[in-house]
Amino acid sequence: MNESDSSGGARLLTPADVRRLAERTGVRPTKTLGQNFVIDAGTVRRIVRTAGVGAEDTVLEVGPGLGSLTLALLPHVRAVTAVEIDPRLADELPRTAAGFAPAHADRLRVLTADAMRVAEIPGPAPTALVANLPYNVAVPVLLHLLELLPSLRRALVMVQAEVADRLAAGPGSRTYGSPSAKAAWYAEVRRAGSVGRGVFWPVPNVDSGLVALTRRSAPPGADGCEGGEASAPDRRAVFAVVDAAFAQRRKTLRAALAGWAGSAPAAERVLRAAGVDPRARGESLDIAAFTRIAACAGHAEEPEDGTGGPADGGGADGSRRRSSGRRA
């Protein structure tokens, strides 16, 4: 075993190993499942190092595939829970761990499931998410897991470079949008590096990027509304405002939020109560501003003629409905 293919007592997969395992399991990488397998040992070592995980961490890995990143993680953490949608890959992964990392194979738990639909993670609560996320569902999977698992204190995910830019973008940038604001609800987000196409098999048509997230101690709360106190709104109420603002991002917030609020005048009242210029656009607001808008929805002063006010808090899809809790 040489330095190029080993990591803390585990032998890492070479390009030949990846192709051999794929042939043995009968797996032909498909775009439908976003399957592009990492074949470069240096890349997975870099991911583990950048993630900053250690001996006390229980790591959640989504889409482990043939096990390249899994093998790099096992020697360094307390446990790895791998969620794999393809039953052939899920069945093979424990055998791969036993063969390539026998001293650490007992740290691995495999869950055959769709990460978008999983409702709980068995075993110890994960403290970190480290994953090469399937590119076609990276954002919804990331947001779902951050909501589902408050125990996740940090994450390092590899995604399509364009998606990495959007997730880490700040207000005012051309890439800032709904994914940026929603990720910021949960965590501080930053770009953590770039990954070339040549480290994958098959080679994708896009470049990749690493995104690091550090969980906030609490979501950004309401700062209060003019004319009344406001409690911090729940996630669905805030995301309804975000969705409405970016659904028509060229419009001013007064116009973009008219449907959410019930009318343009009602939207303006809420915006002014939240301390937001009604002429601004969604791309200029940080997540704290979106939170204030959601918090002020029920506290903006209505005109004496009762011409209407903001509708009840919306769901994650931006529709107007009453929110009954953090999750549907």
Short mmCIF file of C-alpha atoms in Angstrom, two decimals:
data_model
loop_
_atom_site.label_atom_id
_atom_site.label_comp_id
_atom_site.label_asym_id
_atom_site.label_seq_id
_atom_site.Cartn_x
_atom_site.Cartn_y
_atom_site.Cartn_z
CA MET A 1 0.00 0.00 0.00
CA ASN A 2 1.49 3.38 -0.93
CA GLU A 3 0.67 6.93 0.09
CA SER A 4 -1.22 7.61 -3.13
CA ASP A 5 -3.93 5.07 -2.51
CA SER A 6 -4.22 4.91 1.27
CA SER A 7 -5.84 7.02 3.97
CA GLY A 8 -5.54 6.28 7.67
CA GLY A 9 -5.50 2.51 7.28
CA ALA A 10 -8.05 2.31 4.45
CA ARG A 11 -7.05 1.54 0.88
CA LEU A 12 -8.74 4.04 -1.38
CA LEU A 13 -10.29 3.15 -4.71
CA THR A 14 -8.25 3.55 -7.87
CA PRO A 15 -9.84 4.10 -11.30
CA ALA A 16 -9.39 0.39 -11.99
CA ASP A 17 -11.10 -0.51 -8.69
CA VAL A 18 -14.08 1.71 -9.51
CA ARG A 19 -14.59 0.13 -12.91
CA ARG A 20 -14.16 -3.37 -11.52
CA LEU A 21 -16.71 -2.76 -8.75
CA ALA A 22 -19.15 -1.26 -11.23
CA GLU A 23 -18.83 -4.30 -13.45
CA ARG A 24 -19.24 -6.68 -10.52
CA THR A 25 -22.40 -4.96 -9.31
CA GLY A 26 -23.82 -4.57 -12.80
CA VAL A 27 -24.01 -0.81 -12.45
CA ARG A 28 -23.86 1.42 -15.49
CA PRO A 29 -23.76 5.06 -14.34
CA THR A 30 -26.96 6.89 -15.21
CA LYS A 31 -27.82 10.60 -15.46
CA THR A 32 -31.23 9.84 -13.91
CA LEU A 33 -29.60 9.03 -10.56
CA GLY A 34 -26.82 11.57 -11.02
CA GLN A 35 -24.17 8.86 -10.89
CA ASN A 36 -20.64 10.15 -11.50
CA PHE A 37 -18.18 8.19 -9.38
CA VAL A 38 -15.02 9.80 -7.94
CA ILE A 39 -11.92 7.92 -9.09
CA ASP A 40 -9.21 10.17 -7.62
CA ALA A 41 -7.86 9.40 -4.14
CA GLY A 42 -6.48 12.90 -3.72
CA THR A 43 -9.93 14.41 -4.18
CA VAL A 44 -11.62 12.34 -1.49
CA ARG A 45 -8.75 12.98 0.93
CA ARG A 46 -9.14 16.68 0.25
CA ILE A 47 -12.88 16.53 0.92
CA VAL A 48 -12.37 14.82 4.27
CA ARG A 49 -9.65 17.31 5.24
CA THR A 50 -11.76 20.32 4.20
CA ALA A 51 -14.83 18.97 6.04
CA GLY A 52 -12.88 19.09 9.29
CA VAL A 53 -14.55 15.97 10.70
CA GLY A 54 -12.96 14.08 13.57
CA ALA A 55 -13.17 11.14 15.93
CA GLU A 56 -16.34 12.40 17.65
CA ASP A 57 -18.32 12.91 14.45
CA THR A 58 -21.08 10.73 13.06
CA VAL A 59 -21.11 11.54 9.36
CA LEU A 60 -24.07 11.31 7.03
CA GLU A 61 -23.08 10.56 3.45
CA VAL A 62 -25.65 10.74 0.65
CA GLY A 63 -25.07 8.90 -2.59
CA PRO A 64 -21.93 6.95 -1.60
CA GLY A 65 -21.96 5.09 -4.90
CA LEU A 66 -19.09 2.64 -5.06
CA GLY A 67 -17.51 3.93 -1.84
CA SER A 68 -14.67 6.26 -2.82
CA LEU A 69 -15.52 8.94 -0.25
CA THR A 70 -16.84 6.43 2.29
CA LEU A 71 -13.45 4.71 2.50
CA ALA A 72 -11.70 8.04 3.01
CA LEU A 73 -14.09 8.97 5.83
CA LEU A 74 -14.14 5.73 7.84
CA PRO A 75 -10.69 5.94 9.49
CA HIS A 76 -11.26 9.49 10.71
CA VAL A 77 -14.74 9.54 12.24
CA ARG A 78 -16.82 7.75 14.84
CA ALA A 79 -19.31 6.39 12.31
CA VAL A 80 -20.65 6.85 8.78
CA THR A 81 -24.29 6.45 7.82
CA ALA A 82 -24.52 6.15 4.04
CA VAL A 83 -27.86 6.72 2.30
CA GLU A 84 -27.94 5.06 -1.13
CA ILE A 85 -30.95 4.88 -3.44
CA ASP A 86 -29.56 2.13 -5.71
CA PRO A 87 -30.01 -1.24 -3.92
CA ARG A 88 -27.14 -2.84 -5.84
CA LEU A 89 -24.70 -0.20 -4.61
CA ALA A 90 -26.17 -0.30 -1.10
CA ASP A 91 -25.66 -4.07 -0.94
CA GLU A 92 -22.10 -3.87 -2.22
CA LEU A 93 -20.86 -1.03 0.01
CA PRO A 94 -20.39 -3.05 3.23
CA ARG A 95 -18.37 -5.64 1.28
CA THR A 96 -16.22 -2.89 -0.19
CA ALA A 97 -15.61 -1.45 3.28
CA ALA A 98 -14.68 -4.88 4.63
CA GLY A 99 -12.24 -5.44 1.78
CA PHE A 100 -10.61 -2.01 1.63
CA ALA A 101 -10.92 -0.81 5.25
CA PRO A 102 -11.26 -3.96 7.39
CA ALA A 103 -10.18 -2.23 10.61
CA HIS A 104 -12.96 0.35 10.28
CA ALA A 105 -15.75 -1.47 8.44
CA ASP A 106 -17.84 -1.77 11.60
CA ARG A 107 -18.23 2.00 11.64
CA LEU A 108 -20.39 1.89 8.52
CA ARG A 109 -24.17 1.73 8.45
CA VAL A 110 -25.95 1.67 5.06
CA LEU A 111 -29.53 2.83 4.54
CA THR A 112 -31.17 1.95 1.23
CA ALA A 113 -33.43 4.93 0.64
CA ASP A 114 -34.14 8.04 -1.39
CA ALA A 115 -32.55 10.90 0.55
CA MET A 116 -35.33 13.21 -0.62
CA ARG A 117 -37.96 11.00 1.02
CA VAL A 118 -36.15 9.75 4.11
CA ALA A 119 -38.01 10.71 7.29
CA GLU A 120 -35.45 9.59 9.86
CA ILE A 121 -31.87 8.38 10.09
CA PRO A 122 -31.40 5.30 12.29
CA GLY A 123 -28.57 5.09 14.77
CA PRO A 124 -26.57 7.93 16.32
CA ALA A 125 -27.69 11.41 15.28
CA PRO A 126 -25.43 12.68 12.47
CA THR A 127 -23.28 15.67 13.35
CA ALA A 128 -21.92 16.35 9.87
CA LEU A 129 -23.00 15.90 6.27
CA VAL A 130 -20.19 15.06 3.85
CA ALA A 131 -21.31 14.05 0.40
CA ASN A 132 -20.88 14.11 -3.34
CA LEU A 133 -24.53 14.99 -3.89
CA PRO A 134 -26.35 13.80 -7.01
CA TYR A 135 -26.29 16.92 -9.16
CA ASN A 136 -29.87 16.69 -10.38
CA VAL A 137 -31.33 16.92 -6.84
CA ALA A 138 -28.52 18.55 -4.85
CA VAL A 139 -30.37 21.62 -3.55
CA PRO A 140 -33.63 19.95 -2.47
CA VAL A 141 -31.70 17.09 -0.81
CA LEU A 142 -29.47 19.53 1.08
CA LEU A 143 -32.38 21.66 2.28
CA HIS A 144 -34.42 18.60 3.24
CA LEU A 145 -31.62 17.16 5.37
CA LEU A 146 -30.86 20.47 7.07
CA GLU A 147 -34.51 20.71 8.06
CA LEU A 148 -34.87 17.05 9.03
CA LEU A 149 -31.68 16.80 11.09
CA PRO A 150 -31.04 19.68 13.49
CA SER A 151 -28.14 17.62 14.85
CA LEU A 152 -26.14 18.46 11.71
CA ARG A 153 -23.72 21.14 12.83
CA ARG A 154 -21.80 21.44 9.59
CA ALA A 155 -21.69 20.14 6.05
CA LEU A 156 -19.34 19.90 3.11
CA VAL A 157 -20.98 18.96 -0.16
CA MET A 158 -19.71 18.60 -3.69
CA VAL A 159 -22.16 19.89 -6.26
CA GLN A 160 -22.21 21.28 -9.78
CA ALA A 161 -20.09 24.46 -9.89
CA GLU A 162 -23.05 26.61 -10.91
CA VAL A 163 -25.08 25.28 -7.98
CA ALA A 164 -22.16 25.90 -5.62
CA ASP A 165 -22.06 29.52 -6.76
CA ARG A 166 -25.80 29.93 -6.19
CA LEU A 167 -25.74 28.35 -2.73
CA ALA A 168 -22.89 30.54 -1.53
CA ALA A 169 -24.00 33.77 -3.23
CA GLY A 170 -24.79 36.85 -1.18
CA PRO A 171 -27.46 39.53 -1.72
CA GLY A 172 -26.85 41.77 -4.70
CA SER A 173 -24.93 39.24 -6.78
CA ARG A 174 -26.35 37.94 -10.05
CA THR A 175 -26.30 34.34 -8.78
CA TYR A 176 -28.16 35.13 -5.56
CA GLY A 177 -31.60 33.56 -5.49
CA SER A 178 -34.01 31.28 -3.67
CA PRO A 179 -31.43 28.51 -2.95
CA SER A 180 -29.00 31.08 -1.53
CA ALA A 181 -31.56 32.59 0.82
CA LYS A 182 -32.95 29.24 1.96
CA ALA A 183 -29.52 27.78 2.68
CA ALA A 184 -28.69 30.93 4.66
CA TRP A 185 -31.77 30.30 6.85
CA TYR A 186 -29.99 27.24 8.23
CA ALA A 187 -26.31 28.03 8.01
CA GLU A 188 -23.44 30.29 7.11
CA VAL A 189 -22.46 29.20 3.62
CA ARG A 190 -19.21 29.59 1.72
CA ARG A 191 -17.45 28.25 -1.36
CA ALA A 192 -14.74 25.82 -0.26
CA GLY A 193 -12.97 25.06 -3.53
CA SER A 194 -13.31 23.78 -7.07
CA VAL A 195 -13.13 20.25 -8.46
CA GLY A 196 -12.20 19.40 -12.04
CA ARG A 197 -14.12 17.06 -14.32
CA GLY A 198 -11.31 14.55 -14.68
CA VAL A 199 -11.71 13.10 -11.17
CA PHE A 200 -15.02 11.45 -12.12
CA TRP A 201 -16.09 8.41 -14.09
CA PRO A 202 -17.85 8.92 -16.36
CA VAL A 203 -16.53 12.41 -16.96
CA PRO A 204 -19.41 14.91 -16.50
CA ASN A 205 -20.09 17.83 -18.82
CA VAL A 206 -19.78 20.35 -15.99
CA ASP A 207 -17.26 21.40 -13.38
CA SER A 208 -17.88 20.86 -9.67
CA GLY A 209 -17.47 22.88 -6.51
CA LEU A 210 -17.29 22.35 -2.78
CA VAL A 211 -19.68 24.18 -0.47
CA ALA A 212 -19.16 24.39 3.30
CA LEU A 213 -22.03 25.13 5.67
CA THR A 214 -21.89 25.88 9.39
CA ARG A 215 -25.22 25.64 11.20
CA ARG A 216 -26.48 28.84 12.80
CA SER A 217 -27.23 28.67 16.52
CA ALA A 218 -30.74 29.84 15.59
CA PRO A 219 -32.40 30.97 12.37
CA PRO A 220 -32.34 34.74 11.85
CA GLY A 221 -35.18 36.09 14.03
CA ALA A 222 -37.60 38.95 13.64
CA ASP A 223 -36.25 42.34 14.66
CA GLY A 224 -39.74 43.61 15.39
CA CYS A 225 -42.29 45.54 13.38
CA GLU A 226 -43.30 49.13 13.52
CA GLY A 227 -46.51 49.37 15.50
CA GLY A 228 -46.35 45.96 17.18
CA GLU A 229 -44.31 43.04 18.45
CA ALA A 230 -43.61 40.11 16.15
CA SER A 231 -42.48 36.63 17.07
CA ALA A 232 -39.98 34.79 14.89
CA PRO A 233 -41.84 33.04 12.05
CA ASP A 234 -41.34 29.40 11.17
CA ARG A 235 -39.39 28.14 8.19
CA ARG A 236 -42.39 27.60 5.92
CA ALA A 237 -43.60 31.16 6.39
CA VAL A 238 -40.18 32.60 5.56
CA PHE A 239 -39.69 30.33 2.54
CA ALA A 240 -43.10 31.39 1.19
CA VAL A 241 -41.87 34.98 1.12
CA VAL A 242 -38.58 33.94 -0.51
CA ASP A 243 -40.38 31.93 -3.20
CA ALA A 244 -42.77 34.78 -3.97
CA ALA A 245 -39.97 37.35 -4.17
CA PHE A 246 -37.84 35.32 -6.58
CA ALA A 247 -40.69 34.00 -8.70
CA GLN A 248 -40.79 37.46 -10.27
CA ARG A 249 -37.32 38.72 -9.47
CA ARG A 250 -37.43 41.57 -11.99
CA LYS A 251 -40.38 43.13 -10.19
CA THR A 252 -40.25 45.32 -7.12
CA LEU A 253 -41.17 43.59 -3.89
CA ARG A 254 -44.41 45.56 -3.73
CA ALA A 255 -45.50 43.88 -6.96
CA ALA A 256 -43.80 40.51 -6.48
CA LEU A 257 -45.36 39.98 -3.05
CA ALA A 258 -48.84 41.15 -4.03
CA GLY A 259 -50.14 37.61 -4.49
CA TRP A 260 -48.62 36.43 -1.22
CA ALA A 261 -49.94 39.42 0.74
CA GLY A 262 -53.34 39.61 -0.92
CA SER A 263 -52.75 42.86 -2.78
CA ALA A 264 -49.97 45.29 -3.68
CA PRO A 265 -51.04 47.82 -1.01
CA ALA A 266 -51.05 45.04 1.61
CA ALA A 267 -47.57 44.00 0.50
CA GLU A 268 -46.35 47.57 0.83
CA ARG A 269 -47.72 47.84 4.39
CA VAL A 270 -45.91 44.66 5.42
CA LEU A 271 -42.67 45.75 3.74
CA ARG A 272 -42.72 49.14 5.46
CA ALA A 273 -43.47 47.51 8.81
CA ALA A 274 -40.43 45.28 8.25
CA GLY A 275 -38.23 48.24 7.39
CA VAL A 276 -37.86 47.19 3.75
CA ASP A 277 -38.18 49.58 0.82
CA PRO A 278 -41.19 48.44 -1.27
CA ARG A 279 -39.27 49.49 -4.40
CA ALA A 280 -36.45 47.04 -3.68
CA ARG A 281 -36.13 43.67 -5.39
CA GLY A 282 -35.76 40.29 -3.74
CA GLU A 283 -32.16 39.89 -4.85
CA SER A 284 -31.14 42.77 -2.58
CA LEU A 285 -32.46 41.22 0.67
CA ASP A 286 -30.62 38.93 3.06
CA ILE A 287 -32.40 36.15 4.91
CA ALA A 288 -32.89 38.34 7.99
CA ALA A 289 -34.93 40.78 5.90
CA PHE A 290 -37.08 37.97 4.48
CA THR A 291 -37.62 36.78 8.05
CA ARG A 292 -38.75 40.24 9.17
CA ILE A 293 -41.21 40.39 6.28
CA ALA A 294 -42.71 37.03 7.24
CA ALA A 295 -42.84 38.06 10.90
CA CYS A 296 -44.63 41.31 10.09
CA ALA A 297 -47.28 39.67 7.92
CA GLY A 298 -49.78 39.53 10.76
CA HIS A 299 -48.75 42.79 12.40
CA ALA A 300 -48.82 45.40 9.65
CA GLU A 301 -51.41 48.09 10.38
CA GLU A 302 -54.38 47.83 8.01
CA PRO A 303 -56.27 50.85 6.67
CA GLU A 304 -59.52 51.77 8.37
CA ASP A 305 -61.57 50.71 5.34
CA GLY A 306 -60.36 47.10 5.83
CA THR A 307 -59.17 46.64 2.26
CA GLY A 308 -57.31 43.54 3.20
CA GLY A 309 -53.98 42.44 4.54
CA PRO A 310 -51.42 39.75 4.13
CA ALA A 311 -52.59 36.21 3.65
CA ASP A 312 -51.65 33.52 6.15
CA GLY A 313 -48.10 32.20 5.97
CA GLY A 314 -47.38 30.14 2.85
CA GLY A 315 -45.77 26.81 2.33
CA ALA A 316 -42.41 26.06 0.80
CA ASP A 317 -43.96 26.17 -2.67
CA GLY A 318 -45.09 29.77 -2.18
CA SER A 319 -48.79 28.92 -2.05
CA ARG A 320 -50.92 30.73 0.51
CA ARG A 321 -51.91 28.44 3.32
CA ARG A 322 -51.76 28.47 7.09
CA SER A 323 -48.58 27.03 8.53
CA SER A 324 -49.11 24.55 11.35
CA GLY A 325 -45.47 23.83 12.17
CA ARG A 326 -41.96 23.50 10.93
CA ARG A 327 -42.67 20.51 8.67
CA ALA A 328 -45.56 19.52 6.43
#
